[in-house]
Every structure is written in structure tokens, then in C-alpha cells.
Amino acid sequence: MNRVQADIRLFDRLDIPKIAEAFEELGWNKPASQYERYLMEQTLKVRDMYIACVQGQFAGYLTICWQSSYAPFREQQIPEIMDFNVLPKFRRQAIGTQLMDRAEVEIAEVSPMAGIGVGMTPDYGAAQKLYVLRGYIPDGNGLHYLGRPTQYGQTLKVDDNLALYLMKELR
């Protein structure tokens, strides 16, 4: 891994066009309206979004949802790291690690635990490995689809909505 130093900071309105454009170039459905909503949620102290820039160029981001929509985290008041993305050309340079470091520091200010959900398709393989290496363990509630627990024998559509939720003790 070639480690580069990223500038990690809270995002603001001026970041929205460059973030949306970066994902549009990749063909990913992440429109500016999504980041406008994140900015509103950040203003309301519901979510924080941290962006990583390398030499002034947008490289990735993650968000912290201070009150998770995932019921087991919400009930235990565990903030959830969500929507974690590093642009392909910046992967394998420790950008994701630096974003996670910042998120965990911020969460540790208010909670002894951090939570995160991860998809189950091969697209999420690097994230699955990263979370385990960082000490995240399954929360013991099994797979969830659209935030609801799956049942034995249930037929599911395997897509980005199928997730395993993990937790990490921070302090």
C-alpha cells in the first residue's frame, strides 16, 4: 500500500458539485441532491460528512449518522458510520483508513462504541476486510435486508440493501 497524507475535514456546500461530478464520471448514482440532504442533516446535527482530499483533489468521504436508523444501534445509542466511499484512483493509499480514523475519534467523543453496516457482495470485499482488520465484529443479529432481520429460509434479493452490521469498542 502506498500511503498518502489526506486532508480530512467536514464537508461544506462548495464541495457538493465536485463530489457529485466525481461519482457521475464513475457512473454511480450519487446526485448532488444526496449531498444537499447530507448538508442539511449536518446542519441539524443528525449526520456529519467528512471528506478526504489529496493535494486539493476530492478522494473520498464517509458520514457518521449520530442516531442510526438500524434499530439495534439506535436502541444502544451507537453512532453508525455510513456511506463510505473512496474513489477508485485513490484506493490502496490509506485514504479509507484515514477517514475511518477520523470518524472513530469523533464518535469516541460521545460513545464507547461505533457501528457500521457492510454489504455482502464482492464489491464490498475490501471494506469487509478493512473493518475486520480495524477490530469491528458482527453485532450478532445476522444479515439484514433494508434494515430488517432476515429469516431462515427467506428468499432475498442480493443487492446493496443486504448487510451485516458490525461494532467496535472505541474506549
PDB file of C-alpha atoms in Angstrom:
ATOM      1  CA  MET A   1       0.000   0.000   0.000  1.00  0.00           C
ATOM      2  CA  ASN A   2       1.281   3.445  -0.952  1.00  0.00           C
ATOM      3  CA  ARG A   3       0.227   5.755   1.904  1.00  0.00           C
ATOM      4  CA  VAL A   4      -0.518   9.368   1.032  1.00  0.00           C
ATOM      5  CA  GLN A   5      -1.496  12.025   3.519  1.00  0.00           C
ATOM      6  CA  ALA A   6      -5.069  13.223   3.045  1.00  0.00           C
ATOM      7  CA  ASP A   7      -6.671  16.388   4.325  1.00  0.00           C
ATOM      8  CA  ILE A   8      -9.761  15.185   6.230  1.00  0.00           C
ATOM      9  CA  ARG A   9     -12.404  17.777   7.068  1.00  0.00           C
ATOM     10  CA  LEU A  10     -16.135  18.349   7.393  1.00  0.00           C
ATOM     11  CA  PHE A  11     -17.642  18.995   4.011  1.00  0.00           C
ATOM     12  CA  ASP A  12     -19.475  22.183   3.058  1.00  0.00           C
ATOM     13  CA  ARG A  13     -21.763  23.442   0.300  1.00  0.00           C
ATOM     14  CA  LEU A  14     -18.855  24.292  -2.026  1.00  0.00           C
ATOM     15  CA  ASP A  15     -17.845  20.600  -2.077  1.00  0.00           C
ATOM     16  CA  ILE A  16     -21.170  19.357  -3.458  1.00  0.00           C
ATOM     17  CA  PRO A  17     -20.551  19.935  -7.201  1.00  0.00           C
ATOM     18  CA  LYS A  18     -17.106  18.318  -7.243  1.00  0.00           C
ATOM     19  CA  ILE A  19     -18.310  15.286  -5.234  1.00  0.00           C
ATOM     20  CA  ALA A  20     -21.376  14.739  -7.428  1.00  0.00           C
ATOM     21  CA  GLU A  21     -19.275  15.179 -10.579  1.00  0.00           C
ATOM     22  CA  ALA A  22     -16.658  12.668  -9.400  1.00  0.00           C
ATOM     23  CA  PHE A  23     -19.301   9.988  -8.901  1.00  0.00           C
ATOM     24  CA  GLU A  24     -21.134  10.879 -12.114  1.00  0.00           C
ATOM     25  CA  GLU A  25     -17.882  10.275 -14.011  1.00  0.00           C
ATOM     26  CA  LEU A  26     -17.813   6.767 -12.487  1.00  0.00           C
ATOM     27  CA  GLY A  27     -21.440   6.145 -13.468  1.00  0.00           C
ATOM     28  CA  TRP A  28     -22.506   5.859  -9.825  1.00  0.00           C
ATOM     29  CA  ASN A  29     -25.920   7.171  -8.795  1.00  0.00           C
ATOM     30  CA  LYS A  30     -24.866   9.760  -6.236  1.00  0.00           C
ATOM     31  CA  PRO A  31     -26.533  13.019  -7.319  1.00  0.00           C
ATOM     32  CA  ALA A  32     -25.931  16.458  -5.855  1.00  0.00           C
ATOM     33  CA  SER A  33     -29.327  16.217  -4.103  1.00  0.00           C
ATOM     34  CA  GLN A  34     -27.917  13.461  -1.878  1.00  0.00           C
ATOM     35  CA  TYR A  35     -25.151  15.771  -0.650  1.00  0.00           C
ATOM     36  CA  GLU A  36     -27.556  18.682  -0.251  1.00  0.00           C
ATOM     37  CA  ARG A  37     -29.575  16.422   2.073  1.00  0.00           C
ATOM     38  CA  TYR A  38     -26.376  15.453   3.920  1.00  0.00           C
ATOM     39  CA  LEU A  39     -25.525  19.141   4.370  1.00  0.00           C
ATOM     40  CA  MET A  40     -28.994  19.819   5.793  1.00  0.00           C
ATOM     41  CA  GLU A  41     -28.592  16.827   8.146  1.00  0.00           C
ATOM     42  CA  GLN A  42     -25.142  18.091   9.153  1.00  0.00           C
ATOM     43  CA  THR A  43     -26.636  21.490   9.959  1.00  0.00           C
ATOM     44  CA  LEU A  44     -29.273  19.743  12.085  1.00  0.00           C
ATOM     45  CA  LYS A  45     -26.524  17.685  13.861  1.00  0.00           C
ATOM     46  CA  VAL A  46     -28.091  14.418  12.612  1.00  0.00           C
ATOM     47  CA  ARG A  47     -25.169  13.429  10.385  1.00  0.00           C
ATOM     48  CA  ASP A  48     -21.629  14.608   9.785  1.00  0.00           C
ATOM     49  CA  MET A  49     -19.838  14.100   6.495  1.00  0.00           C
ATOM     50  CA  TYR A  50     -16.060  14.052   6.319  1.00  0.00           C
ATOM     51  CA  ILE A  51     -14.272  14.361   3.004  1.00  0.00           C
ATOM     52  CA  ALA A  52     -10.734  13.406   2.126  1.00  0.00           C
ATOM     53  CA  CYS A  53      -8.729  15.499  -0.317  1.00  0.00           C
ATOM     54  CA  VAL A  54      -5.271  14.741  -1.663  1.00  0.00           C
ATOM     55  CA  GLN A  55      -3.388  17.775  -2.953  1.00  0.00           C
ATOM     56  CA  GLY A  56      -6.713  19.619  -3.198  1.00  0.00           C
ATOM     57  CA  GLN A  57      -8.394  16.851  -5.181  1.00  0.00           C
ATOM     58  CA  PHE A  58     -11.503  15.110  -3.784  1.00  0.00           C
ATOM     59  CA  ALA A  59     -10.604  11.499  -2.927  1.00  0.00           C
ATOM     60  CA  GLY A  60     -13.478  10.129  -0.828  1.00  0.00           C
ATOM     61  CA  TYR A  61     -15.818  10.559   2.103  1.00  0.00           C
ATOM     62  CA  LEU A  62     -17.811   8.919   4.829  1.00  0.00           C
ATOM     63  CA  THR A  63     -20.677  10.002   7.001  1.00  0.00           C
ATOM     64  CA  ILE A  64     -21.472   9.492  10.666  1.00  0.00           C
ATOM     65  CA  CYS A  65     -25.148   9.095  11.435  1.00  0.00           C
ATOM     66  CA  TRP A  66     -25.412  10.124  15.083  1.00  0.00           C
ATOM     67  CA  GLN A  67     -28.725   8.303  15.553  1.00  0.00           C
ATOM     68  CA  SER A  68     -28.670   5.188  13.405  1.00  0.00           C
ATOM     69  CA  SER A  69     -31.732   4.019  11.513  1.00  0.00           C
ATOM     70  CA  TYR A  70     -30.591   0.451  12.316  1.00  0.00           C
ATOM     71  CA  ALA A  71     -32.712  -0.379  15.388  1.00  0.00           C
ATOM     72  CA  PRO A  72     -30.103  -2.287  17.461  1.00  0.00           C
ATOM     73  CA  PHE A  73     -27.624   0.593  17.119  1.00  0.00           C
ATOM     74  CA  ARG A  74     -30.288   3.236  17.728  1.00  0.00           C
ATOM     75  CA  GLU A  75     -31.514   1.458  20.873  1.00  0.00           C
ATOM     76  CA  GLN A  76     -27.947   1.288  22.243  1.00  0.00           C
ATOM     77  CA  GLN A  77     -27.142   4.854  21.091  1.00  0.00           C
ATOM     78  CA  ILE A  78     -24.310   3.630  18.867  1.00  0.00           C
ATOM     79  CA  PRO A  79     -23.433   6.118  16.084  1.00  0.00           C
ATOM     80  CA  GLU A  80     -23.143   4.485  12.668  1.00  0.00           C
ATOM     81  CA  ILE A  81     -20.516   5.103  10.012  1.00  0.00           C
ATOM     82  CA  MET A  82     -22.371   5.110   6.699  1.00  0.00           C
ATOM     83  CA  ASP A  83     -21.934   5.754   3.003  1.00  0.00           C
ATOM     84  CA  PHE A  84     -18.164   5.259   2.985  1.00  0.00           C
ATOM     85  CA  ASN A  85     -16.594   5.768  -0.459  1.00  0.00           C
ATOM     86  CA  VAL A  86     -13.072   6.219  -1.750  1.00  0.00           C
ATOM     87  CA  LEU A  87     -12.685   6.966  -5.452  1.00  0.00           C
ATOM     88  CA  PRO A  88     -11.036   4.043  -7.291  1.00  0.00           C
ATOM     89  CA  LYS A  89      -7.937   6.030  -8.282  1.00  0.00           C
ATOM     90  CA  PHE A  90      -7.277   6.803  -4.592  1.00  0.00           C
ATOM     91  CA  ARG A  91      -7.713   3.284  -3.238  1.00  0.00           C
ATOM     92  CA  ARG A  92      -4.819   1.344  -1.672  1.00  0.00           C
ATOM     93  CA  GLN A  93      -3.305   4.637  -0.453  1.00  0.00           C
ATOM     94  CA  ALA A  94      -4.711   4.581   3.123  1.00  0.00           C
ATOM     95  CA  ILE A  95      -7.358   7.222   2.374  1.00  0.00           C
ATOM     96  CA  GLY A  96     -10.084   4.959   3.776  1.00  0.00           C
ATOM     97  CA  THR A  97      -8.001   4.258   6.868  1.00  0.00           C
ATOM     98  CA  GLN A  98      -7.564   7.988   7.488  1.00  0.00           C
ATOM     99  CA  LEU A  99     -11.297   8.602   7.071  1.00  0.00           C
ATOM    100  CA  MET A 100     -12.101   5.766   9.489  1.00  0.00           C
ATOM    101  CA  ASP A 101      -9.518   7.072  11.987  1.00  0.00           C
ATOM    102  CA  ARG A 102     -11.218  10.481  11.975  1.00  0.00           C
ATOM    103  CA  ALA A 103     -14.704   9.014  12.289  1.00  0.00           C
ATOM    104  CA  GLU A 104     -13.688   6.849  15.243  1.00  0.00           C
ATOM    105  CA  VAL A 105     -12.091   9.820  17.023  1.00  0.00           C
ATOM    106  CA  GLU A 106     -15.270  11.867  16.552  1.00  0.00           C
ATOM    107  CA  ILE A 107     -17.552   9.020  17.680  1.00  0.00           C
ATOM    108  CA  ALA A 108     -15.381   8.278  20.737  1.00  0.00           C
ATOM    109  CA  GLU A 109     -16.192  11.789  21.998  1.00  0.00           C
ATOM    110  CA  VAL A 110     -19.819  10.711  22.557  1.00  0.00           C
ATOM    111  CA  SER A 111     -19.939   6.904  22.551  1.00  0.00           C
ATOM    112  CA  PRO A 112     -17.765   3.979  23.621  1.00  0.00           C
ATOM    113  CA  MET A 113     -18.900   2.052  20.512  1.00  0.00           C
ATOM    114  CA  ALA A 114     -19.017   2.646  16.757  1.00  0.00           C
ATOM    115  CA  GLY A 115     -21.214   0.734  14.349  1.00  0.00           C
ATOM    116  CA  ILE A 116     -21.080   0.102  10.630  1.00  0.00           C
ATOM    117  CA  GLY A 117     -23.036  -1.937   8.102  1.00  0.00           C
ATOM    118  CA  VAL A 118     -21.346  -3.676   5.194  1.00  0.00           C
ATOM    119  CA  GLY A 119     -22.758  -5.143   2.014  1.00  0.00           C
ATOM    120  CA  MET A 120     -22.461  -8.819   1.213  1.00  0.00           C
ATOM    121  CA  THR A 121     -21.486  -8.739  -2.468  1.00  0.00           C
ATOM    122  CA  PRO A 122     -17.876  -8.960  -3.740  1.00  0.00           C
ATOM    123  CA  ASP A 123     -17.970  -5.182  -4.356  1.00  0.00           C
ATOM    124  CA  TYR A 124     -17.727  -4.811  -0.578  1.00  0.00           C
ATOM    125  CA  GLY A 125     -14.832  -7.264  -0.131  1.00  0.00           C
ATOM    126  CA  ALA A 126     -12.205  -4.589   0.533  1.00  0.00           C
ATOM    127  CA  ALA A 127     -14.494  -2.897   3.061  1.00  0.00           C
ATOM    128  CA  GLN A 128     -15.256  -6.212   4.777  1.00  0.00           C
ATOM    129  CA  LYS A 129     -11.534  -6.860   5.206  1.00  0.00           C
ATOM    130  CA  LEU A 130     -10.802  -3.301   6.351  1.00  0.00           C
ATOM    131  CA  TYR A 131     -13.480  -3.404   9.054  1.00  0.00           C
ATOM    132  CA  VAL A 132     -12.303  -6.748  10.437  1.00  0.00           C
ATOM    133  CA  LEU A 133      -8.674  -5.578  10.452  1.00  0.00           C
ATOM    134  CA  ARG A 134      -9.786  -2.462  12.360  1.00  0.00           C
ATOM    135  CA  GLY A 135     -11.423  -4.608  15.054  1.00  0.00           C
ATOM    136  CA  TYR A 136     -15.073  -4.484  14.027  1.00  0.00           C
ATOM    137  CA  ILE A 137     -17.023  -7.631  14.890  1.00  0.00           C
ATOM    138  CA  PRO A 138     -20.548  -8.727  13.927  1.00  0.00           C
ATOM    139  CA  ASP A 139     -23.206  -7.423  16.284  1.00  0.00           C
ATOM    140  CA  GLY A 140     -24.725 -10.910  16.485  1.00  0.00           C
ATOM    141  CA  ASN A 141     -28.005 -10.042  14.770  1.00  0.00           C
ATOM    142  CA  GLY A 142     -27.240 -11.756  11.461  1.00  0.00           C
ATOM    143  CA  LEU A 143     -27.930 -10.393   7.997  1.00  0.00           C
ATOM    144  CA  HIS A 144     -30.430  -7.587   7.475  1.00  0.00           C
ATOM    145  CA  TYR A 145     -32.253  -6.555   4.327  1.00  0.00           C
ATOM    146  CA  LEU A 146     -33.494  -2.973   4.131  1.00  0.00           C
ATOM    147  CA  GLY A 147     -32.772  -2.705   7.847  1.00  0.00           C
ATOM    148  CA  ARG A 148     -34.930  -5.692   8.792  1.00  0.00           C
ATOM    149  CA  PRO A 149     -33.611  -9.025  10.100  1.00  0.00           C
ATOM    150  CA  THR A 150     -33.598 -11.902   7.648  1.00  0.00           C
ATOM    151  CA  GLN A 151     -35.320 -15.167   8.473  1.00  0.00           C
ATOM    152  CA  TYR A 152     -34.197 -18.741   7.951  1.00  0.00           C
ATOM    153  CA  GLY A 153     -35.465 -19.975   4.573  1.00  0.00           C
ATOM    154  CA  GLN A 154     -36.306 -16.473   3.365  1.00  0.00           C
ATOM    155  CA  THR A 155     -35.630 -15.678  -0.284  1.00  0.00           C
ATOM    156  CA  LEU A 156     -33.812 -12.369  -0.688  1.00  0.00           C
ATOM    157  CA  LYS A 157     -32.592 -10.180  -3.488  1.00  0.00           C
ATOM    158  CA  VAL A 158     -28.825  -9.849  -3.104  1.00  0.00           C
ATOM    159  CA  ASP A 159     -28.042  -6.177  -3.647  1.00  0.00           C
ATOM    160  CA  ASP A 160     -26.685  -3.179  -1.726  1.00  0.00           C
ATOM    161  CA  ASN A 161     -29.542  -3.484   0.783  1.00  0.00           C
ATOM    162  CA  LEU A 162     -28.290  -6.824   2.178  1.00  0.00           C
ATOM    163  CA  ALA A 163     -25.922  -6.026   5.042  1.00  0.00           C
ATOM    164  CA  LEU A 164     -24.142  -7.369   8.069  1.00  0.00           C
ATOM    165  CA  TYR A 165     -23.782  -4.904  10.931  1.00  0.00           C
ATOM    166  CA  LEU A 166     -20.539  -4.677  12.888  1.00  0.00           C
ATOM    167  CA  MET A 167     -19.456  -2.899  16.063  1.00  0.00           C
ATOM    168  CA  LYS A 168     -16.176  -1.789  17.563  1.00  0.00           C
ATOM    169  CA  GLU A 169     -15.325  -0.790  21.101  1.00  0.00           C
ATOM    170  CA  LEU A 170     -13.529   2.555  20.966  1.00  0.00           C
ATOM    171  CA  ARG A 171     -12.667   3.154  24.606  1.00  0.00           C
TER     172      ARG A 171
END
